[in-house]
Coordinates of C-alpha atoms in Angstrom, one line a residue:
Chain A
M395 CA -29.7 49.3 7.5
T396 CA -29.7 49.2 11.2
K397 CA -32.5 46.7 11.3
T398 CA -30.7 44.3 9.1
A399 CA -27.6 44.7 11.2
V400 CA -29.7 44.0 14.5
H401 CA -31.2 40.9 12.8
S402 CA -27.9 39.5 11.7
N403 CA -26.6 40.2 15.2
D404 CA -29.5 38.0 16.5
A405 CA -28.8 35.3 14.0
T406 CA -25.2 34.9 15.2
E407 CA -26.3 34.7 18.9
E408 CA -28.7 32.2 18.0
T409 CA -26.1 30.0 16.3
A410 CA -23.2 30.7 18.8
T411 CA -23.6 27.4 20.5
R412 CA -23.6 25.6 17.2
S413 CA -20.1 24.8 16.2
Q414 CA -18.9 24.0 12.8
W415 CA -18.8 20.4 13.6
W416 CA -22.6 20.4 13.5
D417 CA -22.6 21.6 9.9
V418 CA -20.1 18.9 9.3
W419 CA -22.4 16.2 10.9
D420 CA -25.4 17.6 8.9
Q421 CA -23.6 17.3 5.7
F422 CA -22.1 13.8 6.6
K423 CA -25.5 12.6 7.4
T424 CA -26.7 13.4 3.7
H425 CA -24.0 10.8 2.5
R426 CA -25.8 7.6 2.4
G427 CA -22.7 5.6 1.8
A428 CA -20.9 7.0 4.5
M429 CA -23.7 6.6 7.0
V430 CA -24.1 2.8 6.2
G431 CA -20.2 2.7 6.7
L432 CA -20.4 4.4 9.8
I433 CA -23.1 1.9 11.2
I434 CA -21.3 -1.2 9.9
F435 CA -18.0 0.1 11.4
V436 CA -19.5 0.8 14.6
S437 CA -21.1 -2.6 14.7
I438 CA -17.9 -4.3 13.9
L439 CA -16.3 -2.4 16.6
L440 CA -19.1 -3.4 19.3
F441 CA -18.7 -7.0 18.1
V442 CA -15.0 -7.0 18.6
V443 CA -14.9 -5.1 21.9
V444 CA -18.2 -5.9 23.7
G445 CA -18.7 -9.3 22.0
P446 CA -16.0 -11.2 24.4
W447 CA -18.0 -10.0 27.4
V448 CA -21.2 -11.8 26.0
W449 CA -19.5 -14.6 24.3
T450 CA -17.3 -15.9 27.1
I451 CA -15.6 -18.9 25.4
D452 CA -11.8 -18.6 25.7
P453 CA -10.5 -18.2 22.0
T454 CA -7.3 -20.3 22.8
H455 CA -9.3 -23.3 24.6
I456 CA -8.5 -26.4 22.8
D457 CA -11.2 -29.1 22.7
I458 CA -9.7 -31.7 20.4
R459 CA -12.8 -33.9 20.5
A460 CA -15.1 -31.1 19.2
R461 CA -12.7 -30.3 16.1
N462 CA -13.8 -29.3 12.6
Q463 CA -17.3 -29.0 13.7
G464 CA -19.8 -26.9 11.3
P465 CA -21.9 -24.2 12.7
S466 CA -24.2 -25.0 15.5
L467 CA -25.9 -23.2 18.6
A468 CA -22.8 -23.8 20.8
H469 CA -20.5 -22.6 18.1
P470 CA -22.1 -20.1 15.5
F471 CA -19.2 -20.1 13.1
G472 CA -18.1 -23.8 13.9
T473 CA -14.5 -24.8 15.4
D474 CA -11.2 -25.2 13.6
Q475 CA -8.9 -28.2 13.5
L476 CA -8.1 -28.0 17.2
G477 CA -11.5 -27.5 18.4
R478 CA -11.1 -23.9 19.1
D479 CA -14.2 -21.7 18.8
I480 CA -14.2 -19.7 15.6
F481 CA -16.8 -17.0 16.8
A482 CA -14.7 -16.3 20.0
R483 CA -11.3 -16.3 17.6
M484 CA -12.9 -13.8 15.2
M485 CA -13.5 -11.4 18.1
A486 CA -10.1 -11.7 19.6
G487 CA -8.5 -11.5 16.2
G488 CA -10.8 -8.3 15.5
Q489 CA -9.4 -6.8 18.6
V490 CA -5.7 -7.5 17.6
S491 CA -6.3 -6.1 14.1
M492 CA -8.3 -3.1 15.0
A493 CA -5.9 -2.2 17.8
V494 CA -2.8 -2.4 15.4
G495 CA -5.0 -0.3 12.7
M496 CA -5.7 2.3 15.2
T497 CA -2.4 2.5 17.0
A498 CA -0.2 2.5 13.7
M499 CA -2.7 5.2 12.3
A500 CA -2.2 7.4 15.3
L501 CA 1.5 7.0 15.0
S502 CA 1.6 7.6 11.4
L503 CA -0.7 10.7 11.8
F504 CA 1.4 12.0 14.5
L505 CA 4.5 11.8 12.4
G506 CA 2.9 13.2 9.2
T507 CA 1.3 16.2 11.1
L508 CA 4.5 16.9 12.9
I509 CA 6.8 16.7 9.7
G510 CA 4.0 18.6 7.7
V511 CA 3.6 21.3 10.1
L512 CA 7.4 21.8 10.8
A513 CA 8.0 21.8 6.9
G514 CA 5.1 24.2 6.2
Y515 CA 5.8 26.5 9.0
F516 CA 9.6 27.0 9.2
K517 CA 11.1 27.7 5.9
W518 CA 14.6 26.5 6.6
L519 CA 13.3 23.1 7.5
D520 CA 11.0 22.7 4.4
G521 CA 14.0 21.6 2.1
P522 CA 15.4 18.7 4.3
L523 CA 12.1 17.5 5.4
M524 CA 10.4 17.4 2.1
R525 CA 13.7 15.6 0.7
L526 CA 13.3 13.0 3.7
T527 CA 9.6 12.5 2.5
D528 CA 10.6 12.0 -1.1
L529 CA 13.1 9.5 0.0
F530 CA 10.6 7.6 2.0
L531 CA 8.1 7.6 -0.8
A532 CA 11.0 6.1 -3.0
L533 CA 11.5 3.1 -0.8
P534 CA 9.9 0.0 -1.6
L535 CA 7.6 -0.3 1.2
L536 CA 6.1 -4.0 1.6
P537 CA 9.3 -5.6 0.8
L538 CA 11.0 -3.2 3.4
L539 CA 8.3 -4.1 6.0
L540 CA 8.8 -7.9 5.3
V541 CA 12.7 -7.4 6.0
I542 CA 11.9 -5.2 9.1
I543 CA 9.6 -7.8 10.7
L544 CA 11.9 -10.6 9.9
L545 CA 15.0 -9.0 11.3
F546 CA 13.7 -7.4 14.4
R547 CA 11.0 -10.0 15.3
E548 CA 13.2 -12.1 17.7
R549 CA 15.1 -9.4 19.5
L550 CA 11.6 -7.6 20.5
S551 CA 10.1 -10.8 21.3
S552 CA 12.7 -11.5 24.0
V553 CA 12.3 -8.0 25.6
F554 CA 8.5 -7.4 25.4
G555 CA 7.2 -11.2 25.2
P556 CA 6.2 -12.7 21.7
E557 CA 2.8 -10.9 21.5
G558 CA 3.9 -7.5 23.0
G559 CA 7.2 -7.7 20.9
I560 CA 5.5 -8.3 17.5
F561 CA 2.7 -5.7 18.3
I562 CA 5.1 -3.0 19.1
L563 CA 7.1 -3.9 15.9
M564 CA 4.0 -4.1 13.7
V565 CA 2.7 -0.9 14.9
F566 CA 6.1 1.0 14.8
A567 CA 7.0 -0.5 11.2
I568 CA 3.5 0.3 9.7
G569 CA 3.4 3.8 11.3
I570 CA 7.0 4.8 10.1
T571 CA 6.3 3.8 6.5
S572 CA 2.8 5.3 6.0
W573 CA 3.1 9.1 7.2
M574 CA 4.2 10.5 3.8
Q575 CA 1.0 11.3 2.3
A576 CA -0.4 13.1 5.5
A577 CA 2.9 15.0 5.7
R578 CA 2.4 16.3 2.3
I579 CA -1.1 17.2 2.5
V580 CA -0.5 19.2 5.9
R581 CA 2.5 20.8 4.4
G582 CA 0.4 22.1 1.6
D583 CA -2.4 23.6 3.8
V584 CA 0.0 24.9 6.2
L585 CA 1.8 27.0 3.6
A586 CA -1.6 28.3 2.2
L587 CA -2.5 29.2 6.1
K588 CA 0.4 30.9 6.6
E589 CA -0.4 33.6 4.2
R590 CA -3.6 34.4 5.7
E591 CA -4.7 37.6 7.6
F592 CA -5.4 36.0 11.0
V593 CA -2.0 34.5 11.0
L594 CA -0.6 37.9 10.3
A595 CA -2.8 39.6 13.0
A596 CA -1.6 36.8 15.5
H597 CA 2.1 37.3 14.3
S598 CA 1.8 41.0 14.8
I599 CA 0.7 40.7 18.4
G600 CA 3.6 38.5 19.1
T601 CA 2.4 35.0 19.4
A602 CA 5.2 32.7 19.9
P603 CA 5.6 30.1 17.2
R604 CA 4.5 27.2 19.4
K605 CA 1.4 28.9 20.5
M606 CA 0.6 29.7 16.8
I607 CA 1.0 26.3 15.7
L608 CA -1.1 24.9 18.4
R609 CA -3.9 27.6 18.4
H610 CA -4.1 28.8 15.0
I611 CA -2.4 26.4 12.5
L612 CA -3.5 23.0 13.8
P613 CA -7.2 23.7 14.3
N614 CA -7.3 24.6 10.6
V615 CA -5.7 21.6 9.2
M616 CA -7.9 19.3 11.3
S617 CA -9.9 18.2 8.2
P618 CA -7.4 16.7 5.9
I619 CA -5.8 15.1 9.0
M620 CA -9.2 13.4 9.7
V621 CA -9.7 12.3 6.3
S622 CA -6.2 10.9 6.3
A623 CA -6.9 9.2 9.6
T624 CA -9.8 7.2 8.2
L625 CA -7.8 6.1 5.2
G626 CA -4.8 5.4 7.4
I627 CA -7.0 3.0 9.5
A628 CA -7.8 1.1 6.2
N629 CA -4.2 1.1 5.3
A630 CA -2.9 -0.1 8.5
I631 CA -5.5 -3.0 8.8
I632 CA -4.8 -4.3 5.2
T633 CA -1.1 -4.2 5.8
E634 CA -1.2 -6.0 9.1
S635 CA -3.4 -8.8 7.6
A636 CA -1.2 -8.9 4.5
L637 CA 1.8 -9.4 6.6
S638 CA 0.0 -12.0 8.8
F639 CA -1.2 -13.7 5.6
L640 CA 2.5 -14.0 4.3
G641 CA 3.3 -15.8 7.5
L642 CA 5.3 -12.8 9.0
G643 CA 2.9 -11.4 11.3
F644 CA 1.6 -12.4 14.8
P645 CA 2.7 -15.7 16.3
P646 CA 0.4 -18.8 15.3
D647 CA -1.6 -19.4 18.5
F648 CA -2.4 -15.6 18.7
P649 CA -5.3 -14.9 16.4
T650 CA -5.6 -11.8 14.2
W651 CA -8.0 -11.6 11.1
G652 CA -5.1 -12.0 8.7
R653 CA -3.6 -15.0 10.7
L654 CA -7.0 -16.7 10.7
L655 CA -7.2 -16.1 6.9
F656 CA -3.7 -17.7 6.7
D657 CA -4.6 -20.7 8.6
G658 CA -7.9 -21.1 7.0
V659 CA -6.2 -21.5 3.5
D660 CA -4.7 -24.9 4.5
F661 CA -8.2 -26.3 4.9
L662 CA -9.7 -24.4 1.7
Q663 CA -11.0 -27.4 0.1
Q664 CA -12.8 -29.0 3.3
Y665 CA -13.8 -25.8 5.0
P666 CA -13.9 -22.7 2.7
E667 CA -15.8 -20.8 5.4
R668 CA -12.8 -20.5 7.7
V669 CA -11.2 -18.3 4.8
L670 CA -14.5 -16.5 4.1
F671 CA -15.3 -15.3 7.7
P672 CA -12.0 -13.4 8.5
G673 CA -11.8 -12.2 4.8
I674 CA -15.3 -10.8 4.8
A675 CA -14.4 -9.2 8.2
I676 CA -11.4 -7.4 6.9
S677 CA -13.0 -6.3 3.7
L678 CA -16.1 -4.9 5.5
T679 CA -14.2 -3.0 7.9
V680 CA -11.9 -1.5 5.3
L681 CA -14.8 -0.8 3.0
S682 CA -16.9 0.9 5.7
V683 CA -13.7 3.0 6.8
N684 CA -13.3 3.9 3.1
Y685 CA -16.9 5.2 2.7
I686 CA -16.7 7.1 6.0
G687 CA -13.4 8.8 4.7
D688 CA -15.3 9.7 1.5
G689 CA -18.3 11.1 3.4
L690 CA -15.9 13.0 5.6
R691 CA -14.0 14.5 2.9
D692 CA -17.3 15.8 1.3
A693 CA -18.5 17.0 4.7
L694 CA -15.4 18.8 5.6
D695 CA -15.2 20.5 2.2
P696 CA -16.9 24.0 2.6
R697 CA -17.5 24.4 -1.1
I698 CA -20.0 21.4 -1.1
R699 CA -21.5 22.0 2.6
G700 CA -24.6 23.7 2.7
R701 CA -25.6 22.8 -0.9
Chain B
M262 CA 13.0 19.9 -21.3
L263 CA 16.5 18.0 -21.8
T264 CA 18.0 19.7 -19.3
F265 CA 15.2 18.9 -16.8
T266 CA 15.5 15.3 -17.8
L267 CA 19.3 15.2 -17.2
R268 CA 19.1 17.0 -14.1
R269 CA 16.6 14.4 -12.6
L270 CA 18.6 11.7 -14.1
L271 CA 21.7 13.0 -12.2
L272 CA 19.7 13.7 -9.0
A273 CA 18.6 10.0 -9.1
I274 CA 22.0 8.8 -8.6
P275 CA 22.6 10.0 -5.0
T276 CA 19.1 9.1 -4.3
L277 CA 19.9 5.4 -5.3
I278 CA 23.1 5.3 -3.4
F279 CA 21.5 6.7 -0.4
I280 CA 18.5 4.0 -0.5
S281 CA 21.0 1.2 -1.2
L282 CA 22.8 2.6 1.9
V283 CA 19.6 2.6 4.1
I284 CA 18.7 -1.0 3.0
F285 CA 22.3 -2.3 3.5
L286 CA 22.5 -0.6 7.2
L287 CA 19.2 -2.0 8.0
L288 CA 20.2 -5.7 7.0
E289 CA 23.6 -5.0 8.8
L290 CA 22.2 -3.8 12.1
A291 CA 19.9 -6.6 12.1
P292 CA 20.5 -9.1 15.0
G293 CA 20.2 -12.2 12.8
D294 CA 23.6 -14.1 12.3
P295 CA 24.0 -15.8 9.0
M296 CA 26.1 -18.5 10.9
A297 CA 23.3 -19.2 13.6
Q298 CA 22.2 -22.5 11.7
V299 CA 25.8 -23.9 11.6
P300 CA 26.1 -26.8 14.1
L301 CA 28.1 -25.7 17.5
T302 CA 30.4 -28.7 16.6
V303 CA 32.1 -26.7 13.9
P304 CA 35.2 -25.3 15.5
P305 CA 35.7 -21.5 15.6
E306 CA 38.5 -21.2 13.1
V307 CA 36.4 -23.0 10.5
K308 CA 33.5 -20.7 11.3
A309 CA 35.8 -17.8 10.6
Q310 CA 36.7 -19.3 7.3
M311 CA 33.0 -19.7 6.5
R312 CA 32.4 -16.1 7.3
E313 CA 35.2 -15.1 5.1
A314 CA 33.7 -17.2 2.3
L315 CA 30.4 -15.2 2.7
G316 CA 32.4 -12.0 2.2
L317 CA 31.7 -11.2 6.0
G318 CA 35.1 -10.8 7.1
Q319 CA 35.8 -7.1 6.3
P320 CA 34.3 -3.8 8.0
I321 CA 31.0 -2.4 7.0
H322 CA 32.0 0.5 4.7
I323 CA 34.5 -1.8 2.7
R324 CA 31.7 -4.2 2.2
F325 CA 29.1 -1.6 1.3
V326 CA 31.5 0.0 -1.4
K327 CA 32.1 -3.5 -2.7
W328 CA 28.5 -4.1 -2.9
L329 CA 27.9 -0.9 -4.9
Y330 CA 30.7 -1.8 -7.3
Q331 CA 29.3 -5.2 -7.8
F332 CA 25.7 -4.1 -8.2
Y333 CA 26.0 -1.0 -10.3
V334 CA 29.3 -1.8 -12.2
V335 CA 29.9 -5.6 -12.6
E336 CA 26.3 -6.8 -12.9
P337 CA 25.6 -4.3 -15.9
L338 CA 28.9 -5.5 -17.4
Y339 CA 27.6 -9.2 -17.3
L340 CA 24.3 -8.0 -18.8
A341 CA 26.1 -6.1 -21.8
D342 CA 28.3 -9.4 -22.3
A343 CA 25.3 -11.7 -22.4
L344 CA 23.5 -9.3 -24.9
F345 CA 26.4 -8.3 -27.1
G346 CA 28.8 -11.2 -26.7
T347 CA 31.5 -9.0 -25.4
S348 CA 33.8 -9.9 -22.4
W349 CA 34.3 -6.9 -20.4
S350 CA 33.3 -8.8 -17.0
E351 CA 35.5 -11.7 -17.2
G352 CA 36.9 -12.5 -13.7
L353 CA 34.9 -10.0 -11.8
P354 CA 33.0 -10.8 -8.7
R355 CA 29.4 -11.1 -9.1
I356 CA 26.7 -10.9 -6.1
I357 CA 26.5 -14.4 -4.8
S358 CA 23.3 -15.8 -3.1
W359 CA 23.9 -17.6 0.1
Q360 CA 21.1 -19.9 -0.7
W361 CA 22.3 -21.0 -4.1
R362 CA 26.0 -20.2 -4.1
S363 CA 25.4 -18.7 -7.5
S364 CA 24.6 -15.4 -8.8
V365 CA 21.6 -13.5 -7.5
L366 CA 21.2 -11.7 -10.6
D367 CA 20.8 -15.0 -12.8
V368 CA 18.0 -16.2 -10.4
V369 CA 16.3 -12.7 -10.7
A370 CA 16.5 -13.1 -14.6
Q371 CA 15.0 -16.5 -14.4
R372 CA 12.1 -15.4 -12.1
I373 CA 11.3 -11.9 -14.2
P374 CA 9.4 -13.4 -17.2
Q375 CA 6.7 -15.0 -15.0
T376 CA 6.2 -11.9 -12.9
L377 CA 6.2 -9.7 -16.0
W378 CA 3.6 -11.8 -17.8
V379 CA 1.2 -11.9 -14.7
V380 CA 1.8 -8.4 -13.4
G381 CA 2.4 -6.7 -16.6
L382 CA -0.7 -8.1 -18.4
S383 CA -3.0 -7.3 -15.4
Y384 CA -1.9 -3.7 -15.3
V385 CA -2.5 -3.3 -19.0
I386 CA -6.0 -5.0 -18.7
G387 CA -6.7 -2.9 -15.5
A388 CA -5.9 0.4 -17.2
M389 CA -7.9 -0.4 -20.3
I390 CA -10.9 -1.3 -18.2
A391 CA -10.6 1.6 -16.1
V392 CA -10.3 4.7 -18.5
P393 CA -13.8 3.8 -20.3
I394 CA -15.4 3.1 -16.8
G395 CA -14.0 6.5 -15.5
V396 CA -15.1 8.5 -18.7
I397 CA -18.7 6.9 -18.6
S398 CA -19.2 7.5 -14.9
A399 CA -17.9 11.0 -15.0
Y400 CA -20.0 11.8 -18.2
R401 CA -23.1 10.2 -16.5
Q402 CA -22.4 11.3 -13.0
Y403 CA -24.8 10.1 -10.2
S404 CA -26.4 7.9 -12.7
I405 CA -27.1 4.1 -12.0
F406 CA -23.9 3.2 -14.0
D407 CA -21.7 5.7 -11.8
Q408 CA -23.3 4.5 -8.6
I409 CA -22.5 0.8 -9.4
G410 CA -19.0 1.7 -10.9
T411 CA -18.2 3.7 -7.6
F412 CA -19.2 0.8 -5.4
I413 CA -17.3 -1.8 -7.4
S414 CA -14.1 0.5 -7.4
M415 CA -14.5 1.0 -3.6
V416 CA -15.0 -2.7 -3.2
G417 CA -11.9 -3.4 -5.6
F418 CA -9.4 -1.3 -3.4
S419 CA -11.0 -2.3 -0.1
V420 CA -10.9 -5.9 -0.4
P421 CA -7.3 -6.9 -0.2
T422 CA -6.0 -9.0 -2.9
F423 CA -5.1 -12.0 -0.8
F424 CA -8.8 -12.3 0.0
T425 CA -10.0 -11.8 -3.6
G426 CA -7.4 -14.4 -4.7
V427 CA -8.4 -17.0 -2.3
L428 CA -12.2 -16.2 -2.9
L429 CA -11.6 -17.0 -6.5
I430 CA -9.9 -20.3 -5.8
V431 CA -12.8 -21.3 -3.6
I432 CA -15.2 -20.6 -6.3
F433 CA -13.5 -21.5 -9.7
S434 CA -11.0 -24.2 -8.6
V435 CA -12.5 -26.1 -5.7
N436 CA -16.3 -25.6 -6.5
L437 CA -16.3 -25.4 -10.3
G438 CA -13.0 -26.7 -11.2
W439 CA -12.6 -24.4 -14.2
F440 CA -9.2 -23.1 -13.6
P441 CA -6.0 -24.6 -11.7
S442 CA -5.2 -22.8 -8.4
I443 CA -1.4 -23.3 -8.9
Y444 CA 0.5 -21.6 -11.6
D445 CA 2.4 -24.0 -13.4
T446 CA 5.8 -22.4 -14.7
T447 CA 7.3 -25.3 -16.2
L448 CA 4.6 -25.2 -18.9
V449 CA 6.0 -24.8 -22.3
V450 CA 3.5 -23.2 -24.9
N451 CA 4.1 -24.9 -28.3
D452 CA 0.7 -25.7 -29.5
W453 CA -3.0 -24.9 -29.1
P454 CA -3.8 -27.1 -25.9
S455 CA -0.9 -25.9 -24.0
F456 CA -1.7 -22.4 -25.1
V457 CA -5.2 -22.7 -23.6
K458 CA -3.6 -24.1 -20.6
Q459 CA -1.7 -21.1 -20.1
L460 CA -4.5 -18.9 -20.6
K461 CA -6.4 -20.8 -18.0
Q462 CA -3.9 -20.7 -15.3
M463 CA -3.5 -16.9 -16.0
V464 CA -7.0 -15.9 -15.7
M465 CA -7.3 -15.8 -11.9
P466 CA -4.1 -14.1 -10.8
V467 CA -4.5 -11.5 -13.7
F468 CA -8.2 -11.0 -12.8
V469 CA -7.3 -10.2 -9.2
L470 CA -4.6 -7.6 -10.0
A471 CA -6.5 -6.0 -12.7
L472 CA -9.5 -5.5 -10.7
Y473 CA -7.3 -3.9 -7.9
N474 CA -5.7 -1.8 -10.5
A475 CA -8.9 -0.8 -12.4
A476 CA -10.4 0.5 -9.1
Q477 CA -7.9 2.8 -8.5
I478 CA -7.3 4.2 -12.0
S479 CA -10.8 4.7 -12.7
R480 CA -11.4 6.6 -9.6
F481 CA -8.7 9.1 -10.8
M482 CA -10.1 9.0 -14.5
R483 CA -13.6 9.9 -13.1
A484 CA -12.3 12.9 -11.0
S485 CA -10.1 14.2 -13.8
M486 CA -13.2 14.1 -16.3
L487 CA -15.3 15.7 -13.8
D488 CA -12.6 18.4 -13.5
N489 CA -12.4 19.0 -17.2
L490 CA -16.1 18.8 -17.9
N491 CA -17.1 22.0 -16.4
Q492 CA -14.3 24.1 -17.9
D493 CA -14.9 26.9 -20.4
Y494 CA -13.2 25.2 -23.4
V495 CA -15.8 22.5 -23.3
R496 CA -18.5 25.0 -23.6
T497 CA -16.9 26.8 -26.3
A498 CA -16.4 23.5 -28.2
R499 CA -20.1 22.8 -27.8
A500 CA -20.9 26.3 -28.6
K501 CA -19.2 26.2 -32.0
G502 CA -21.2 23.1 -32.9
L503 CA -19.0 20.2 -32.4
G504 CA -20.6 16.8 -31.8
E505 CA -21.0 15.6 -28.2
R506 CA -18.9 12.5 -29.3
A507 CA -15.9 14.9 -30.4
V508 CA -16.2 17.1 -27.4
V509 CA -16.0 14.1 -25.0
L510 CA -13.7 11.9 -26.7
V511 CA -11.4 14.3 -28.3
H512 CA -11.3 17.5 -26.0
V513 CA -12.1 16.4 -22.6
L514 CA -10.6 12.9 -22.8
R515 CA -7.3 14.2 -24.1
N516 CA -6.9 16.9 -21.3
S517 CA -8.3 14.5 -18.7
M518 CA -5.5 11.8 -19.6
I519 CA -2.6 14.0 -18.5
P520 CA -3.0 13.4 -14.7
V521 CA -4.1 9.8 -15.3
V522 CA -1.1 8.8 -17.4
T523 CA 1.2 10.0 -14.7
V524 CA -0.9 8.0 -12.0
I525 CA -0.7 4.8 -14.0
A526 CA 3.3 5.4 -14.5
L527 CA 3.5 6.0 -10.7
G528 CA 1.4 2.9 -10.0
V529 CA 3.7 0.4 -11.9
P530 CA 6.3 -0.1 -9.0
T531 CA 3.5 -0.6 -6.4
V532 CA 2.1 -3.1 -8.6
F533 CA 5.3 -5.0 -8.4
S534 CA 5.1 -5.2 -4.6
G535 CA 1.4 -5.8 -4.7
A536 CA 2.3 -8.7 -6.8
I537 CA 4.2 -10.4 -3.9
I538 CA 0.9 -11.2 -2.2
T539 CA -0.9 -12.4 -5.3
E540 CA 2.2 -14.7 -6.4
Q541 CA 2.2 -16.2 -3.0
V542 CA -1.6 -17.0 -3.2
F543 CA -1.2 -18.7 -6.8
K544 CA 2.1 -20.0 -6.2
V545 CA 3.5 -18.0 -9.2
N546 CA 7.3 -18.2 -8.8
G547 CA 8.1 -14.7 -9.7
L548 CA 10.1 -12.0 -8.1
G549 CA 7.7 -11.6 -5.1
Q550 CA 8.0 -15.3 -4.3
L551 CA 11.8 -15.2 -4.7
L552 CA 11.9 -12.1 -2.0
I553 CA 9.7 -14.2 0.5
T554 CA 11.8 -17.4 0.0
A555 CA 15.0 -15.4 0.4
I556 CA 13.7 -13.7 3.6
Q557 CA 12.8 -17.1 5.0
A558 CA 16.1 -18.4 4.3
N559 CA 18.0 -15.3 5.7
D560 CA 19.5 -14.9 2.5
L561 CA 20.7 -11.3 2.8
P562 CA 22.5 -10.7 -0.7
T563 CA 19.2 -11.8 -2.5
V564 CA 17.0 -9.7 -0.2
Q565 CA 19.3 -6.7 -0.5
T566 CA 19.6 -7.0 -4.3
L567 CA 15.8 -7.6 -4.8
T568 CA 15.0 -4.5 -2.6
V569 CA 17.2 -2.4 -4.3
I570 CA 15.6 -3.2 -7.6
F571 CA 12.4 -2.3 -6.4
A572 CA 13.7 1.0 -5.3
I573 CA 15.1 1.5 -8.5
L574 CA 11.7 0.7 -10.2
I575 CA 10.1 3.3 -8.1
I576 CA 12.7 6.0 -8.9
L577 CA 12.6 5.1 -12.6
F578 CA 8.9 5.4 -12.9
N579 CA 8.8 8.5 -10.8
L580 CA 11.1 10.0 -13.5
I581 CA 9.0 8.7 -16.2
A582 CA 5.8 10.2 -14.7
D583 CA 7.4 13.7 -14.4
I584 CA 8.9 13.7 -17.8
L585 CA 5.5 12.2 -19.4
Y586 CA 3.8 15.1 -17.5
G587 CA 6.0 17.7 -19.3
I588 CA 5.7 16.2 -22.6
L589 CA 1.8 15.9 -22.4
D590 CA 1.2 19.3 -20.8
P591 CA 2.8 22.2 -22.7
R592 CA 2.1 24.6 -19.6
I593 CA 4.3 22.5 -17.5
R594 CA 7.6 22.6 -19.3
Y595 CA 10.2 22.4 -16.6
D596 CA 12.8 25.0 -17.8

């Protein structure tokens, strides 16, 4: 009896430096699709962020004499109808698409977590906040996004400049229309956590609600938040490119993947590759992010982990 | 069950009014001025008269109530008149589009058939493909069929519809020349060749939307089947000697369909807004395209009416999903 106790004590000491995130990572590594997705996503991220340091052609540089060229050593993806280098434009467009995706995801997660935790933790806020969530879920989102962009584009452009204005508008619009799923999931988890003994223990030693949420509740709802984060990036990138594709996104001389695809449609018959490059980039990014989300969900589920 | 339905129906009314208000205020607070396109040479008093003619003279709350009255009272009366030949609506003001100076709902009625044909058909086809795929992938979990099915459904909802649509146009219209890339809505189907033509032009938009829907529904179907396959009642059914076919197709499938049916019902309105993009790609002049052109023309009454119609669809199908859930699953009867 004592022996086993000592033994188990040793074991905990040995694994003390090993946090649960290492277990998650070990489980994540066994999901082949998620690993491939992670590698592809990191490569796209590197292409987009580090690429412009290596490939120094200005994406907005117009060289009208070199227009509509096919792929060559000087221009690996060719040039567009104004002689701009498509390879450089893909990098610049990717930067914007990724930036919009990540910032909008961060905003929607912040809103979703805030509302979810508040509704789950404070009983008197639960009713009103959940009615608000239901209301947002009943709004027709894509039509509403189109309307918001149309109506507020010019005013914001005059304040923050054409690119900054539309960036803020885009992030704000996508973020404010996509927080509902995260809020519902977080609320459900918080409601379950509130009944657990450790919360009762913390409560009985007089922990204030703010401390309780930050120290005990939030760390325990991290896993659904992380899964929603990956899905949120995918959703935001698709929404941004859909809006750009409908002609209601970024201004024409400001490349994003959706905008490049939209511009490429006009030259579909002669140069189909101009549609393919941005389309494949969007699809690969979203596909890899979705696979990462799938792997994360499995890895964060303690019932599956260690099997 | 009936009380539940009635209560939900009653609750839908304030929700609808509130959503109408949100959309109305959003359009109202927007900085765009409908008179911005009018030349500066037009004298201010004429401009004031033009504003009056567009119905912009009165304060916000009166216009909102007027709009509510027009949308929820007058337009249904017009519909009743058109259907039953009554004359309740004579002389009542309808919602007038700024773009065409005619009734918004008339234009909507012209556009609905195209949208319903393309969107409705693709949704039905998508659901019909998705259910068998979900059943087989769950029954043979981790088999090759399951792996491929999972990959295809992952691709299906990762690749945006505007890219699949354009890709299909590149392959089948530009390179192979099998299908037209533009949907011709003036086509009248009255004989075999025109029917074939109609089929040909519907293939690509329907395929794009069906793939997208099938991808999502098959994931739900698979998950729901997997949940049920490990239940005790399945073992009981096998133990009493039922054939494998009966176990899977009668016992498990029927129970797994409960959440899937509600998912299918909930997905209908999102398909309408997803169709906005597909209609734009294939130039189908349905509701989605109407919304885009109205937005570009700054035609606020049309934008508002269409957005509220989309909201009504969402609320309606939420209600249908809830009621279906109660009917299909006797454990969940809302009393």
